[in-house]
């Protein structure tokens, strides 16, 4: 038997630790990196040619919603196409455990509305072999995976499980209920959970765009600080785990003070989502960056994840739900296509929609992306206000009339805020901002942000020169792995798990947007593939070769941040 299973030969190694690149071979044995240097190909069972290619650690995606998709797509695509070898699931306080049998349907309906995860895909693929979180982890463990998985416990499932859905949305938890949630969370941590997550955007917040299937807020939006501290105390006692928090109310100072208290009480990292760039208000992201710098200087483990890719949404009015912070739009854009169309034709409702202008994804930034109507094709790529002016109409009426004429299938495009490259550069170049927020598996008909690792190297390193390649690999791999407690992942070093990407720096690029009908239940999604990755390896085995999936499923459930040793 030869000393090595695989030898990656002749590549340029970027080890993820911000060390200068160097030319070397990388040997793999039993899923781990066995040696790095000038090595003999005769010592390996298999040799992968990396001449002229970068050899770097696989990317770590901290913000995904692949909780259901894992059961039908082992590779967590889109992320898997773009060199991501490890993902964190259960973000934003959503998830499927713990859940009582009678609430499974509600859990699927909620994720259909808030993250637009196709209901039929969940219905046909989730095995529902669990009630508790440890049982959910066992189900994940038994499922073939093409990536490594680290799972949060969502705050909303915990609140629903202990208080019941009605009470969880109408009152704060009692001390006894907080104690029970703490017990369940402790049970989850002992079984291998990585921590807990929550999206806390109360109903009166301008950013409260995430709503349950019935249009109401989620339990985590309404949870009390006492509940947060009860969960943080469990982490402090166990000295393990981290938190993911989206916390946006109308009192930013109070939010910041609470997060600082939570970091002190737990002694554990908190990843806050997300730093956004608004071209009209540059002071907003700068204030947030300054606060996080202050936290870092004071030794508080608060980390900021930036929305460092273009998150423009492609949408039609049959599926659109991200104006839910505006009551008139939220109430109108509920129901199926026929129900929505009937409401959108109502003159009184239209009058209300004209008054209730969205702050997030504002109408003035909406542009026509695609239409099959010949009368309007000349407006493709034009902003909605300009189209309305040309038609001598109101922007709201223009949006609705064109959409209704096409059975609500007209495709529109809108960014979250006014885009600005100079301001984005400030965020990308901040050494302590975590890149990404892929939202993998969420908004699958509208968003393709799982492409962000490829895009960051292609755009911010190669094309614009904003950041050195060594620094980018640290930010895409080692830094998020360290924050999230991935044990010994994120770097190329002897003894580390062999999660590796091998790519052609000059050819690496995101391929155009495409629609694929590969979702269980006959549904479709929007994806972007990548070009330029020669090999993607997870735990030493090739999962993608020149963009083609090999069918190997070497991924692992990372209980406590590491892979269990084979017995």
PDB file of C-alpha atoms in Angstrom, residues 18 31 33 79-80 83 149 206 217 221 225 293 307 403 406 457 544:
ATOM      1  CA  UNK A  18      -2.266  34.788   4.986  1.00  0.00           C
ATOM      2  CA  UNK A  31      -9.132  12.274   4.490  1.00  0.00           C
ATOM      3  CA  UNK A  33      -3.473  16.377   4.717  1.00  0.00           C
ATOM      4  CA  UNK A  79     -22.715  26.721  -2.678  1.00  0.00           C
ATOM      5  CA  UNK A  80     -21.229  23.379  -3.677  1.00  0.00           C
ATOM      6  CA  UNK A  83     -15.866  25.608  -3.752  1.00  0.00           C
ATOM      7  CA  UNK A 149     -22.467  20.547   7.999  1.00  0.00           C
ATOM      8  CA  UNK A 206     -38.494  49.105   9.061  1.00  0.00           C
ATOM      9  CA  UNK A 217     -44.155  37.749  12.967  1.00  0.00           C
ATOM     10  CA  UNK A 221     -38.911  38.399  16.448  1.00  0.00           C
ATOM     11  CA  UNK A 225     -33.974  39.398  26.249  1.00  0.00           C
ATOM     12  CA  UNK A 293     -14.015  47.820  15.742  1.00  0.00           C
ATOM     13  CA  UNK A 307     -23.465  41.527   2.378  1.00  0.00           C
ATOM     14  CA  UNK A 403     -47.551  42.131 -14.224  1.00  0.00           C
ATOM     15  CA  UNK A 406     -48.634  38.682 -18.081  1.00  0.00           C
ATOM     16  CA  UNK A 457     -11.936  36.080  -6.194  1.00  0.00           C
ATOM     17  CA  UNK A 544     -16.472  18.099  -8.441  1.00  0.00           C
TER      18      UNK A 544
END
